[in-house]
CSV table of C-alpha atoms in Angstrom, one decimal:
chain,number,residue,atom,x,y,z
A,506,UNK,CA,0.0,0.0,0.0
A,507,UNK,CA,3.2,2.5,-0.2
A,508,UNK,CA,2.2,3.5,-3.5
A,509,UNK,CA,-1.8,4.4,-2.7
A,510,UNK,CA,-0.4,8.1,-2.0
A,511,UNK,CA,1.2,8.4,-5.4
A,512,UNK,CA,-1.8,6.6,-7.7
A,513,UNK,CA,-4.5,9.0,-5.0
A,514,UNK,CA,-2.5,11.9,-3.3
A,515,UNK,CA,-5.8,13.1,-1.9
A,516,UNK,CA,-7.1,10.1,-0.4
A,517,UNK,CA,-8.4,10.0,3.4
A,518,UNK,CA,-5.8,7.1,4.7
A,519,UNK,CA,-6.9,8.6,8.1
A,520,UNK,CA,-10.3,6.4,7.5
A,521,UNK,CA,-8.3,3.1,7.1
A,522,UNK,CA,-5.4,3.3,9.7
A,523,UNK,CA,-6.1,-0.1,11.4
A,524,UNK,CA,-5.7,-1.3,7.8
A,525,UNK,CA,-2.9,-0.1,5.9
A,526,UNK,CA,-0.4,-1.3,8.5
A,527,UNK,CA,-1.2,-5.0,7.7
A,528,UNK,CA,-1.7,-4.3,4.1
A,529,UNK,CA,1.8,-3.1,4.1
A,530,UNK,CA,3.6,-6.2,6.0
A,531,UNK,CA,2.0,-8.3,3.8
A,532,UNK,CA,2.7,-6.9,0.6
A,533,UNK,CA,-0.8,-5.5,-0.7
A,534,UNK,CA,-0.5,-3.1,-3.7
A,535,UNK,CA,-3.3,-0.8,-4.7
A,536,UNK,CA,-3.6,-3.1,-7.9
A,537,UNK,CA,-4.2,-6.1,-5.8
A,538,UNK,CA,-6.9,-4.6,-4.1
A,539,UNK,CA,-8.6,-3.8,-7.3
A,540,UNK,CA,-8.0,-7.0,-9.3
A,541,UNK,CA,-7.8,-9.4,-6.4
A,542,UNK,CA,-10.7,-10.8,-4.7
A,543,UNK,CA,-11.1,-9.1,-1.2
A,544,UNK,CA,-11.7,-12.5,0.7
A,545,UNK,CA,-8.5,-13.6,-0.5
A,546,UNK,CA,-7.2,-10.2,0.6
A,547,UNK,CA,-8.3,-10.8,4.0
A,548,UNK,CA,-7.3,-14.3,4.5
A,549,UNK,CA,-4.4,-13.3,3.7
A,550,UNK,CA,-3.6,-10.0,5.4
A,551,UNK,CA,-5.5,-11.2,8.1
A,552,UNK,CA,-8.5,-8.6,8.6
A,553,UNK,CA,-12.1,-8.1,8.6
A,554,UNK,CA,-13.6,-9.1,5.3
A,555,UNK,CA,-16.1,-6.1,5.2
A,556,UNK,CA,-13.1,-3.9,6.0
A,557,UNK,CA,-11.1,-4.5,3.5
A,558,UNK,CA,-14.1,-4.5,0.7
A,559,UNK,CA,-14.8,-1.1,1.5
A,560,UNK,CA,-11.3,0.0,1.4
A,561,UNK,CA,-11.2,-1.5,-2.1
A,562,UNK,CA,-15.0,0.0,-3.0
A,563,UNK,CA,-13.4,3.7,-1.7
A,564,UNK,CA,-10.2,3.2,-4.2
A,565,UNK,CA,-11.8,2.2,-7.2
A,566,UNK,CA,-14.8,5.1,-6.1
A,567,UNK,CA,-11.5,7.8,-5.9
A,568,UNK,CA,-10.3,6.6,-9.1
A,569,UNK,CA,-13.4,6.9,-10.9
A,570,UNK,CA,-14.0,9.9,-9.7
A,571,UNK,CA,-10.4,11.2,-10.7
A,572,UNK,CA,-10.9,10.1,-14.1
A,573,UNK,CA,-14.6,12.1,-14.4
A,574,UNK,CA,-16.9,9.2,-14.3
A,575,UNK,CA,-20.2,10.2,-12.8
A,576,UNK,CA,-20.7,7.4,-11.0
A,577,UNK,CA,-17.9,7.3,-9.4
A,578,UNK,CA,-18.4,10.5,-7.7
A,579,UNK,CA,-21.8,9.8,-6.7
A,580,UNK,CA,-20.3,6.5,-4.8
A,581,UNK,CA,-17.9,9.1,-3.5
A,582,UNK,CA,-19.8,11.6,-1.4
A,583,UNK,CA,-21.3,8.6,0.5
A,584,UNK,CA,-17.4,7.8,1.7
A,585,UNK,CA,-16.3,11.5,2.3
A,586,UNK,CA,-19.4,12.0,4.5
A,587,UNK,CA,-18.2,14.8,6.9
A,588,UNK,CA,-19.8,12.4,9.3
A,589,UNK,CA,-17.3,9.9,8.4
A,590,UNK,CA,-14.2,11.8,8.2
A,591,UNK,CA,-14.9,12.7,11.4
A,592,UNK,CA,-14.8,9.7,13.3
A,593,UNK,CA,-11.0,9.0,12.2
A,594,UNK,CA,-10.8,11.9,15.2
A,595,UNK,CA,-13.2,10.7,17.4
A,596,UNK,CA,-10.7,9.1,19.9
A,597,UNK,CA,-9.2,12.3,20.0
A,598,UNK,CA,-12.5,14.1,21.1
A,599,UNK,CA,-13.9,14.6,24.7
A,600,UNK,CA,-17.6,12.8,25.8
A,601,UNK,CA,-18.7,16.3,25.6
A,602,UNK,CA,-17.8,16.6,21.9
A,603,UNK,CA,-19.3,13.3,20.9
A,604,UNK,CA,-22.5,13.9,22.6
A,605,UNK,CA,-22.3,17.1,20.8
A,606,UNK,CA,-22.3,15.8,17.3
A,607,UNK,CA,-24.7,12.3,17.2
A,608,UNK,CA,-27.8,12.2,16.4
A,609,UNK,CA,-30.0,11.3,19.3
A,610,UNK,CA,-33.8,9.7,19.6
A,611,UNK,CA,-35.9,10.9,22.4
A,612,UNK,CA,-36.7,8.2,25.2
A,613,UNK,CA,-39.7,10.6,25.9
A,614,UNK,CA,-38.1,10.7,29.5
A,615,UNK,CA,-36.4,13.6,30.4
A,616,UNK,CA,-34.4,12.1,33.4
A,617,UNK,CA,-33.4,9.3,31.0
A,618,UNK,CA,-32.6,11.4,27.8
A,619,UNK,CA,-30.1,13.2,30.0
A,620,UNK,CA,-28.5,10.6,31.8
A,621,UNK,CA,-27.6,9.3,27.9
A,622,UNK,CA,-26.5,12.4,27.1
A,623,UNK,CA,-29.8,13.6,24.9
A,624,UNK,CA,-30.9,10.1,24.1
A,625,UNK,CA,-30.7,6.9,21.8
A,626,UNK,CA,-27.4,7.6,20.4
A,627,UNK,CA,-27.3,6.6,16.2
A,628,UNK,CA,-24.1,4.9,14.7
A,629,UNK,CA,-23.8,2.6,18.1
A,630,UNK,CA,-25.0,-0.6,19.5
A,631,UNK,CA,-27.5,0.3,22.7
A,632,UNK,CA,-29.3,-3.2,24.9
A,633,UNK,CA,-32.1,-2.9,27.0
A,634,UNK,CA,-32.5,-5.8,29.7
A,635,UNK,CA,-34.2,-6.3,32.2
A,636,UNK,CA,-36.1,-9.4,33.9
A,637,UNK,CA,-39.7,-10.5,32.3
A,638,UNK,CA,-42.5,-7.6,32.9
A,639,UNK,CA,-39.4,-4.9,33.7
A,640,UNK,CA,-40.7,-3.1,30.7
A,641,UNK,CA,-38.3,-3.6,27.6
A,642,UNK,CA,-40.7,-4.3,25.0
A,643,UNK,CA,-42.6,-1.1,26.0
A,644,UNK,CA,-39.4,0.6,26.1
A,645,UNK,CA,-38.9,-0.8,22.1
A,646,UNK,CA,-42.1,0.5,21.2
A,647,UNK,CA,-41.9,4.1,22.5
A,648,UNK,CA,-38.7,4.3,20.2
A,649,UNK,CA,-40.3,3.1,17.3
A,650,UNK,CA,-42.9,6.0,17.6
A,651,UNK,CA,-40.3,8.4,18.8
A,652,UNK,CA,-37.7,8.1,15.3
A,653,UNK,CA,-40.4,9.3,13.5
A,654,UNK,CA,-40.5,11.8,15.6
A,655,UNK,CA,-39.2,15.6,13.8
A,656,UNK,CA,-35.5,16.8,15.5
A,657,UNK,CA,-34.2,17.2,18.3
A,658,UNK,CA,-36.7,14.5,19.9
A,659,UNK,CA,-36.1,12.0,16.5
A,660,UNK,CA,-34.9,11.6,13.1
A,661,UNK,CA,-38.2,12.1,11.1
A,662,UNK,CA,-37.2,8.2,9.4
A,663,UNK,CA,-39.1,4.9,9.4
A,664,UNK,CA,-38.2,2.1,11.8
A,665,UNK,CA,-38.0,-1.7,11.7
A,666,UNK,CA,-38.7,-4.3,14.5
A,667,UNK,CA,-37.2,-7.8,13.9
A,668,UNK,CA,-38.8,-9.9,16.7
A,669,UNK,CA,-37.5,-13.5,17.3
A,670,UNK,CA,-40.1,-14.2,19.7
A,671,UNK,CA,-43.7,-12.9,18.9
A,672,UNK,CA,-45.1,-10.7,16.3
A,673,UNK,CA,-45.4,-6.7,16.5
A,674,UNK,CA,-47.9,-6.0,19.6
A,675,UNK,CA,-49.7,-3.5,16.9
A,676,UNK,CA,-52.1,-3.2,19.4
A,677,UNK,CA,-49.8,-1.7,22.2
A,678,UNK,CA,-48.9,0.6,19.6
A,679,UNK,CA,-51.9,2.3,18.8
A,680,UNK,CA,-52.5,2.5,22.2
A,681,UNK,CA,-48.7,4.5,23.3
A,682,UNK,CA,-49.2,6.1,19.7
A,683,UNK,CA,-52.9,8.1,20.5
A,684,UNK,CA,-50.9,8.7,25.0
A,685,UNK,CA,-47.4,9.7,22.8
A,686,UNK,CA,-46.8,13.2,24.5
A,687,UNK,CA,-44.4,14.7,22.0
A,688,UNK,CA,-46.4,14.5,18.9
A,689,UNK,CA,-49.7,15.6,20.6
A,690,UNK,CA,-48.9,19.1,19.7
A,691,UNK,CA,-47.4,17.9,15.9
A,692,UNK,CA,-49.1,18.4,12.3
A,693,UNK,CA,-51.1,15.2,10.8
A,694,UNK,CA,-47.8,14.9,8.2
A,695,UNK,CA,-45.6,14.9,11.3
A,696,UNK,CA,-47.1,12.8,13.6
A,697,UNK,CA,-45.7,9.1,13.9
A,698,UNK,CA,-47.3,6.3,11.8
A,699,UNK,CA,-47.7,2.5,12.1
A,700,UNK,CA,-47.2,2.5,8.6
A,701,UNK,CA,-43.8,3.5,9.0
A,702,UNK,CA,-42.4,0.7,10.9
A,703,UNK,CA,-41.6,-2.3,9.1
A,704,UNK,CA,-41.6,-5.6,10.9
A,705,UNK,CA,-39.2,-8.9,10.4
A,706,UNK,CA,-39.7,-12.6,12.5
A,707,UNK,CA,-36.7,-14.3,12.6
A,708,UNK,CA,-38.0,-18.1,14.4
A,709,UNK,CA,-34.0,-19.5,14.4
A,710,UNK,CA,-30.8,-18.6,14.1
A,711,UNK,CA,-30.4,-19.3,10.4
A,712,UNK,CA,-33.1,-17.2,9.3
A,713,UNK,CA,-31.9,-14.5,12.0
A,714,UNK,CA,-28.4,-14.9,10.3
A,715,UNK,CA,-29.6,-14.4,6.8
A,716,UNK,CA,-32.0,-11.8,7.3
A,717,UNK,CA,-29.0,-9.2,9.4
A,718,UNK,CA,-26.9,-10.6,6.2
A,719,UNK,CA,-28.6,-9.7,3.0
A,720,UNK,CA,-32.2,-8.2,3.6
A,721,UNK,CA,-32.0,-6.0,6.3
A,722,UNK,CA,-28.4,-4.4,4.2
A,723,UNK,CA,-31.6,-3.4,1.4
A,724,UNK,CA,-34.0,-2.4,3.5
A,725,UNK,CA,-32.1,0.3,5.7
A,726,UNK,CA,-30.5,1.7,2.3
A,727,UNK,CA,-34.1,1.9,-0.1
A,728,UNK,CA,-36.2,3.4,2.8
A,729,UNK,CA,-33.2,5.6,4.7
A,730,UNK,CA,-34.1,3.9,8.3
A,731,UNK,CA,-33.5,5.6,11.1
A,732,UNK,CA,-34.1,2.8,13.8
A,733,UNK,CA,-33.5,-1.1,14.2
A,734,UNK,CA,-35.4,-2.6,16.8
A,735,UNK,CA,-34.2,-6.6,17.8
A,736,UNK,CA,-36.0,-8.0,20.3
A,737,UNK,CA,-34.7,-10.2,21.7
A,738,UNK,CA,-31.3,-10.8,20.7
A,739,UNK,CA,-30.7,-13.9,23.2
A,740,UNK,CA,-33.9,-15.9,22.3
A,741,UNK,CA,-32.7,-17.5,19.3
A,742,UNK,CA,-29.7,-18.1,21.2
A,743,UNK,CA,-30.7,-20.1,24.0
A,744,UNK,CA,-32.2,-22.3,21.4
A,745,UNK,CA,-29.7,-23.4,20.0
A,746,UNK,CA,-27.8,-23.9,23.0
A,747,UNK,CA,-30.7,-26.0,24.1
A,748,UNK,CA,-31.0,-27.7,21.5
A,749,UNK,CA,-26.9,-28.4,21.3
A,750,UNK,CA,-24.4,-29.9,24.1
A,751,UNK,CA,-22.5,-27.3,26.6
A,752,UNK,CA,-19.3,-28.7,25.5
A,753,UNK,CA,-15.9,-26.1,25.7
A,754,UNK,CA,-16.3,-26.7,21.4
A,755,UNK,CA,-20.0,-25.3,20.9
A,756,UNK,CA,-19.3,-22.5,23.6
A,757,UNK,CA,-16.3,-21.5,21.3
A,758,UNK,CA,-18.6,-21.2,18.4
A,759,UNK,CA,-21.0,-19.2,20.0
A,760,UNK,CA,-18.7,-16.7,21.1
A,761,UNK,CA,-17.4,-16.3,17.7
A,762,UNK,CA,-21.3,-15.9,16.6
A,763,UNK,CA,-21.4,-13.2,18.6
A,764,UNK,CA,-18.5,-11.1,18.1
A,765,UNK,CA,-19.1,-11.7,14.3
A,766,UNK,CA,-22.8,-10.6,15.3
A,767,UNK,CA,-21.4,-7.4,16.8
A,768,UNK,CA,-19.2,-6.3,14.3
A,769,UNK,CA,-22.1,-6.8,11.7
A,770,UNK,CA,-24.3,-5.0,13.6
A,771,UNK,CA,-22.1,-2.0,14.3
A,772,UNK,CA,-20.9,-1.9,10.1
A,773,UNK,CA,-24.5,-1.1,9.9
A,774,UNK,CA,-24.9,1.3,12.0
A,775,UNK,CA,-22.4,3.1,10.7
A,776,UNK,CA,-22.7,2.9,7.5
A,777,UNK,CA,-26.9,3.7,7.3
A,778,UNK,CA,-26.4,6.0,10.2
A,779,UNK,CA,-29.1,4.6,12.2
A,780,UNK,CA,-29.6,3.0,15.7
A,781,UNK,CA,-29.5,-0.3,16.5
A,782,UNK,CA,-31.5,-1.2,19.7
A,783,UNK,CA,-31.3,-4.8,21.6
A,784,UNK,CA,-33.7,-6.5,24.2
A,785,UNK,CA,-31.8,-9.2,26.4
A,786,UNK,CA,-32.9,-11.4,28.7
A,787,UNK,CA,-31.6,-12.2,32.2
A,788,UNK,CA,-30.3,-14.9,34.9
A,789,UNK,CA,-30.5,-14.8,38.4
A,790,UNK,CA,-26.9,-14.1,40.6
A,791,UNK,CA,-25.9,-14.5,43.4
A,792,UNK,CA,-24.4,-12.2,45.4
A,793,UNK,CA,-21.6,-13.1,47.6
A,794,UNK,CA,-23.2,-12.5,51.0
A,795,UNK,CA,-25.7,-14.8,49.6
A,796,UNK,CA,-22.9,-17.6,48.9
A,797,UNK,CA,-20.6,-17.0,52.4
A,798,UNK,CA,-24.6,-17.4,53.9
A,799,UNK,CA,-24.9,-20.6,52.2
A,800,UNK,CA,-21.5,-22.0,52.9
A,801,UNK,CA,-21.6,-21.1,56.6
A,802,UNK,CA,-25.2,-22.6,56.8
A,803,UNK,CA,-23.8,-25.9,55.7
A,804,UNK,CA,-20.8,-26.1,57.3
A,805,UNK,CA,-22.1,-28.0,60.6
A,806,UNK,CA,-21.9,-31.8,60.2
A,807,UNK,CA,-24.9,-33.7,60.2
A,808,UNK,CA,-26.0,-35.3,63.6
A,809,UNK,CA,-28.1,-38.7,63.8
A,810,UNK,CA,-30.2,-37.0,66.7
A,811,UNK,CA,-32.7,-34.7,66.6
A,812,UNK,CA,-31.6,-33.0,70.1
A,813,UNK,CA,-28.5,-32.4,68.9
A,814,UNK,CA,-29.1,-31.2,65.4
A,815,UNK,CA,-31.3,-28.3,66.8
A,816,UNK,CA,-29.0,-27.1,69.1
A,817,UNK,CA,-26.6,-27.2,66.3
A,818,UNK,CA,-28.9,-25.4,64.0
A,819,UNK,CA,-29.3,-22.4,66.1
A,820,UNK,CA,-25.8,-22.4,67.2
A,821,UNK,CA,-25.0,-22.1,63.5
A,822,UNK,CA,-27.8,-19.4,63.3
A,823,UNK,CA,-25.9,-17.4,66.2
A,824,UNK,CA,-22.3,-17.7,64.5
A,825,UNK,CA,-24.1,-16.8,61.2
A,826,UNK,CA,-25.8,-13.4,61.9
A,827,UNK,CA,-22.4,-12.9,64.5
A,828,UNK,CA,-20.2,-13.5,61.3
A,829,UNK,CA,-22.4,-11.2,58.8
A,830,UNK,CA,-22.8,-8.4,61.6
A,831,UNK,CA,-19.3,-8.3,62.0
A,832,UNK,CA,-17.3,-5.4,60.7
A,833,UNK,CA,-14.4,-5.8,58.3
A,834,UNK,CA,-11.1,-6.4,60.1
A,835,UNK,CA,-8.9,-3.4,59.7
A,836,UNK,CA,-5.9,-3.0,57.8
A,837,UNK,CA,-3.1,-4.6,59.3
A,838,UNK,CA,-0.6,-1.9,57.8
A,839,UNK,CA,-1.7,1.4,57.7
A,840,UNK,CA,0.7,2.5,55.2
A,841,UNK,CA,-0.2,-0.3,52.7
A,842,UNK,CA,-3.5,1.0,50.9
A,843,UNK,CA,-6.6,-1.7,49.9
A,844,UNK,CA,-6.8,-2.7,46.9
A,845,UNK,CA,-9.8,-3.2,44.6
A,846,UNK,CA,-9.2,-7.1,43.7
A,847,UNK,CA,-11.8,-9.5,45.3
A,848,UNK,CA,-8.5,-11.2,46.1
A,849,UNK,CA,-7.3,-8.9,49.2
A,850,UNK,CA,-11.3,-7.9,50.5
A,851,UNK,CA,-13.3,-11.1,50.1
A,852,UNK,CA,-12.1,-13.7,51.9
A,853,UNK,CA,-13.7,-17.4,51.8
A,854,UNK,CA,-13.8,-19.3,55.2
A,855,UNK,CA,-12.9,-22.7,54.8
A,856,UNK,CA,-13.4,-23.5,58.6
A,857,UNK,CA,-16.1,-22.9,61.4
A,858,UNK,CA,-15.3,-22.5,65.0
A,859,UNK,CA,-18.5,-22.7,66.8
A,860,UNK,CA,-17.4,-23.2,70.1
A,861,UNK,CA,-16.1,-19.1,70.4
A,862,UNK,CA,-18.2,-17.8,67.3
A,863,UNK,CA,-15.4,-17.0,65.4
A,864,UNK,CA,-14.3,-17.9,61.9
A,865,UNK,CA,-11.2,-19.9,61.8
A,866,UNK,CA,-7.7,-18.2,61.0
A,867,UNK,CA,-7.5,-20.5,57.9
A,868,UNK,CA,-9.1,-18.4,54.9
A,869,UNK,CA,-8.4,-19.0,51.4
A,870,UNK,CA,-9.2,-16.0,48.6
A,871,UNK,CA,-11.2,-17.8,45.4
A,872,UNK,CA,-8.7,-17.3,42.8
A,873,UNK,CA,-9.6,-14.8,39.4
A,874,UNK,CA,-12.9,-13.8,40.7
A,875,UNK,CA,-14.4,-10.9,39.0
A,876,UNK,CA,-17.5,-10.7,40.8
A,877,UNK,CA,-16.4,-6.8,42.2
A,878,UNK,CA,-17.0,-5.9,38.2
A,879,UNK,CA,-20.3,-7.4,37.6
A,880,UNK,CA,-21.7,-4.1,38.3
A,881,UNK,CA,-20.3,-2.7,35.2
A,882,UNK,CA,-21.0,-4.9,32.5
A,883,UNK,CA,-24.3,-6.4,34.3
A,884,UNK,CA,-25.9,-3.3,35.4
A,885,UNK,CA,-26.7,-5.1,38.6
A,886,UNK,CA,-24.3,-4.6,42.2
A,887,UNK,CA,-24.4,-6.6,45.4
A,888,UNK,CA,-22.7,-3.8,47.1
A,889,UNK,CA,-25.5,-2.0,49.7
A,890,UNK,CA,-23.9,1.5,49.6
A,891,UNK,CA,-24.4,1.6,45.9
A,892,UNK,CA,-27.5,3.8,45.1
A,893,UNK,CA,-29.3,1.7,42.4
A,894,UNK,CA,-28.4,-1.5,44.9
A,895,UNK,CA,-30.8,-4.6,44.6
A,896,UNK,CA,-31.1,-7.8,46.7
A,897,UNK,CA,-32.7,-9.8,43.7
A,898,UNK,CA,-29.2,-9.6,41.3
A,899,UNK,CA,-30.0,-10.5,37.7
A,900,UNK,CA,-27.2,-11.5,34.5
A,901,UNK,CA,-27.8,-10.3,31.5
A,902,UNK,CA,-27.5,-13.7,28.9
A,903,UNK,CA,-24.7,-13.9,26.3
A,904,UNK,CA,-21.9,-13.4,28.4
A,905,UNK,CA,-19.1,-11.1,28.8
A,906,UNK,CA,-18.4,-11.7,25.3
A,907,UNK,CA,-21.7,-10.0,24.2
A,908,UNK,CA,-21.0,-7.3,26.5
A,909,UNK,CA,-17.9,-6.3,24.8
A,910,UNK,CA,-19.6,-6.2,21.7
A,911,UNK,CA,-22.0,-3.1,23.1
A,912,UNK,CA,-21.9,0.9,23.4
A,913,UNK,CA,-24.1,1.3,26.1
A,914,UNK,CA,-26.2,-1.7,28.3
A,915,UNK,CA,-29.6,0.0,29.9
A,916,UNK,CA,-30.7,-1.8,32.8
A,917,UNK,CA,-34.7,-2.0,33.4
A,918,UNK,CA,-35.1,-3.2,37.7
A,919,UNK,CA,-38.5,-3.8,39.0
A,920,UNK,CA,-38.9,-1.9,42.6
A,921,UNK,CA,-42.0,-3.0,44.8
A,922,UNK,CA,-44.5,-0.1,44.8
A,923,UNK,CA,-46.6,0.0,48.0
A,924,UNK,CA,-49.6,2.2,48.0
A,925,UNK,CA,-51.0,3.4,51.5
A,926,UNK,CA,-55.4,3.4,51.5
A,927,UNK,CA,-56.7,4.5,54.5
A,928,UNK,CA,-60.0,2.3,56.5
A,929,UNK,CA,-63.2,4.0,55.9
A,930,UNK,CA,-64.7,5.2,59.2
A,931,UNK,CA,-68.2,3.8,60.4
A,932,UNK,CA,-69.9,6.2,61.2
A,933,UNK,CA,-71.6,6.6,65.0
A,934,UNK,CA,-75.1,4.9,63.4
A,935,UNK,CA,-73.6,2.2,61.6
C-alpha cells in the first residue's frame, strides 16, 4: 500500500489506519486490491472481510472519480461523509464533543434522555434488559414512535422491528401512539405512523443470520431507516444452545457468533447511520453475602439426633448473623492501601469455629474472581452502599463476550411499589 499516496495523493488514509499497516507487512499493492478478490485479501492479510471491501469499494470510487466518471463521484460523497471523516478523530475528542455531534432519539423521559447524554445515540450498538414484565418491549415500542418523531426529539425516518419471539404488539402501539406526548402538539404529516415501521420474525438462528446478512443491508439503504429494533437478541440463542451440548467446542462457536454478530451490527450502524437497539434477557446471581450465607449454613456436620441437630442449627444461626454483623477487620498496615481485587477484600472461610463464634484463622481467597466488576457490565451490584443496589441480582445472557460487543447496556429493575389506603370510618349509626 506504499504506492496508494502516489496513484491517489488526496485520499483519506486517516479512515483506514487499522488497515494499511497489515496491508503493508504483507505486501498488498493498490492493484491487488482492485483485481484481487477481497476475501482472499483478507485471509491473507489477516482482517475483517467487510473492511477490507470497502477500502477497495473507496479506491476504485477515488479513481473513478479522478478520471470524471459520474458514477464514481456519486459513490464518492457517501465515503467523504463529513460524518465519516470525522470519526478517524473521534478518539481524539472529549464525551462532551461526541455527545455534541450524534444524532439522538428521544426516550420521551427527560431524566433518562439526559443521563444518555440527549438520548438513543445513532451509529452505536444500545441493549435494554431487564427481567420478564421490567418493561423492555414497552421501552422498544416508544422508540419506534419516537424516530419518527421531527429533530431534536427523532430523526423524522421509518423504523424496523425484527422480533424473534412474537409478532409486533400493533395493538400496544396504537395505544402508546394516541398517549405519545411529544407528537400531541405535531401536524397530521408529522405525527408518527404504524405504517412506518416495518416488521421482520426471525423463528432461528439461520433465518436471523440471513436476514442481518442480505435483507436487512436493502431495506435500511431503499427506505433511509433511522431505527432497528431486535427483540430479543438472546432468544434465538438459547435455542440453539438447548437444542446443542454445553461442551468447551460449541461454547467457542457461540462466542465467535457473537463477536461476528457485533461487528455486523455495528458496520451497519455506521454505514446507514441509524440505531440499532437490543432486548436481552436475564439470569439470576448471586451475590456473595448470599454464597458465604450458604456456605456457613452448611458447614455444621450432620447429627443422627434430633436434640442435637437443633442445638446445632441455632448455634449455627448465632455464628451466622455474628459473622455477617461483623465489621471488616482493619488493615493490618496502615501505610499499605486496599486494593480493589476481590483477592485482598473477600475472603472465603474454609473452617467454622462454633465453640467461640469466630471464623477460623485459615481463609483461602477464590482465585480470578471478578464478581467486584459485575456491576459494570451487568448493570446489577451486590454492594449496599451503591445507590441503584438490589437484593434480587440478575445477569444479562450472552456473556461477557456479548457485553464487549455493546456501546451502552440499559438496565430495566423492578422496585415493589406499596400504595398506602386508609379504613373508611363507620360512622356513629352504623
Amino acid at each position: 500500500m506504499t504506492d496508494l499516496l502516489h496513484t491517489l495523493p488526496n485520499f483519506p488514509t486517516k479512515l483506514y489506519t487499522h488497515l494499511i499497516p497489515s496491508l503493508e507487512k504483507n505486501l498488498i499493492t493498490t492493484t491487488d486490491l482492485l483485481t484481487l478478490n477481497p476475501l482472499e485479501i483478507a485471509k491473507r492479510a489477516k482482517l475483517p472481510l467487510l473492511d477490507v471491501r470497502r477500502l477497495a469499494t473507496h479506491v476504485l470510487a477515488s479513481l473513478q472519480s479522478q478520471l470524471g466518471v459520474v458514477d464514481g463521484r456519486e459513490a464518492l460523497r457517501k465515503y467523504e461523509d463529513p460524518v465519516n471523516v470525522e470519526d478517524a478523530g473521534l478518539l481524539r475528542s472529549s464525551g462532551l464533543a461526541i455527545a455534541e455531534r450524534w444524532s439522538v432519539i428521544s426516550t420521551t423521559d427527560p431524566n433518562l434522555d439526559a443521563v444518555l447524554g440527549g438520548g438513543i445515540p445513532t451509529r452505536y450498538i444500545t441493549e435494554v434488559t431487564g427481567e420478564s414484565g421490567a418493561g423492555k418491549t414497552q421501552f422498544l415500542l416508544t422508540l419506534l414512535l419516537s424516530t419518527q418523531l421531527p429533530k431534536p426529539h427523532g430523526l423524522s425516518r421509518p423504523t424496523v422491528y425484527i422480533s424473534t419471539e412474537h409478532s409486533l404488539p400493533t395493538s400496544r402501539l396504537a395505544q402508546i401512539l394516541q398517549k405519545h406526548t411529544l407528537s400531541s402538539s405535531l401536524p397530521p404529516v408529522e405525527k408518527p405512523s404504524l405504517n412506518r415501521i416495518f416488521s421482520i420474525q426471525t423463528p432461528d438462528l439461520e433465518s436471523q443470520d440471513h436476514i442481518l446478512t442480505y435483507q436487512l443491508p436493502v431495506l435500511l439503504q431503499r427506505h433511509h431507516v433511522g431505527l432497528v429494533v431486535i427483540d430479543s437478541i438472546a432468544a434465538n440463542y438459547r435455542a440453539e444452545r438447548s437444542s446443542t451440548s454445553s461442551s468447551g467446542a460449541a461454547l467457542g462457536l457461540r462466542s465467535t457468533q457473537l463477536v461476528k454478530l457485533g461487528h455486523q451490527l455495528r458496520n451497519l450502524a455506521r454505514e446507514h447511520d441509524c440505531a440499532i437497539v437490543l432486548s436481552n434477557q436475564v439470569a439470576d446471581r448471586f451475590s456473595p453475602q448470599q454464597q458465604q450465607q450458604q456456605r456457613l449454613m452448611g458447614s455444621s456436620p450432620p447429627s443422627s439426633s434430633p436434640a442435637s441437630q437443633t442445638s446445632q442449627n441455632q448455634s449455627g444461626m448465632q455464628s451466622l448473623n455474628t459473622a455477617l454483623m461483623r465489621p471488616p477487620p482493619p488493615n493490618p498496615n496502615p501505610n499499605q492501601p486496599f486494593h480493589s481485587s476481590p483477592l485482598t477484600t473477600t475472603p472465603t472461610t474454609n473452617n467454622y469455629n462454633s465453640n467461640n463464634n469466630n471464623p477460623s484463622s485459615s481463609t483461602t481467597y477464590p482465585p480470578l474472581t471478578l464478581d467486584h466488576q459485575q456491576n459494570f457490565f451487568t448493570g446489577w451490584t451486590a454492594d449496599p452502599s451503591a445507590p441503584f443496589a438490589d437484593q434480587n441480582l440478575k445477569t444479562p445472557s450472552l456473556g461477557l463476550v456479548w457485553s464487549n460487543q455493546l456501546a451502552c447496556r440499559i438496565a430495566l429493575v423492578k422496585h415493589a411499589s406499596y400504595s398506602y389506603k386508609p379504613m373508611p370510618v363507620p360512622s356513629s349509626g352504623e
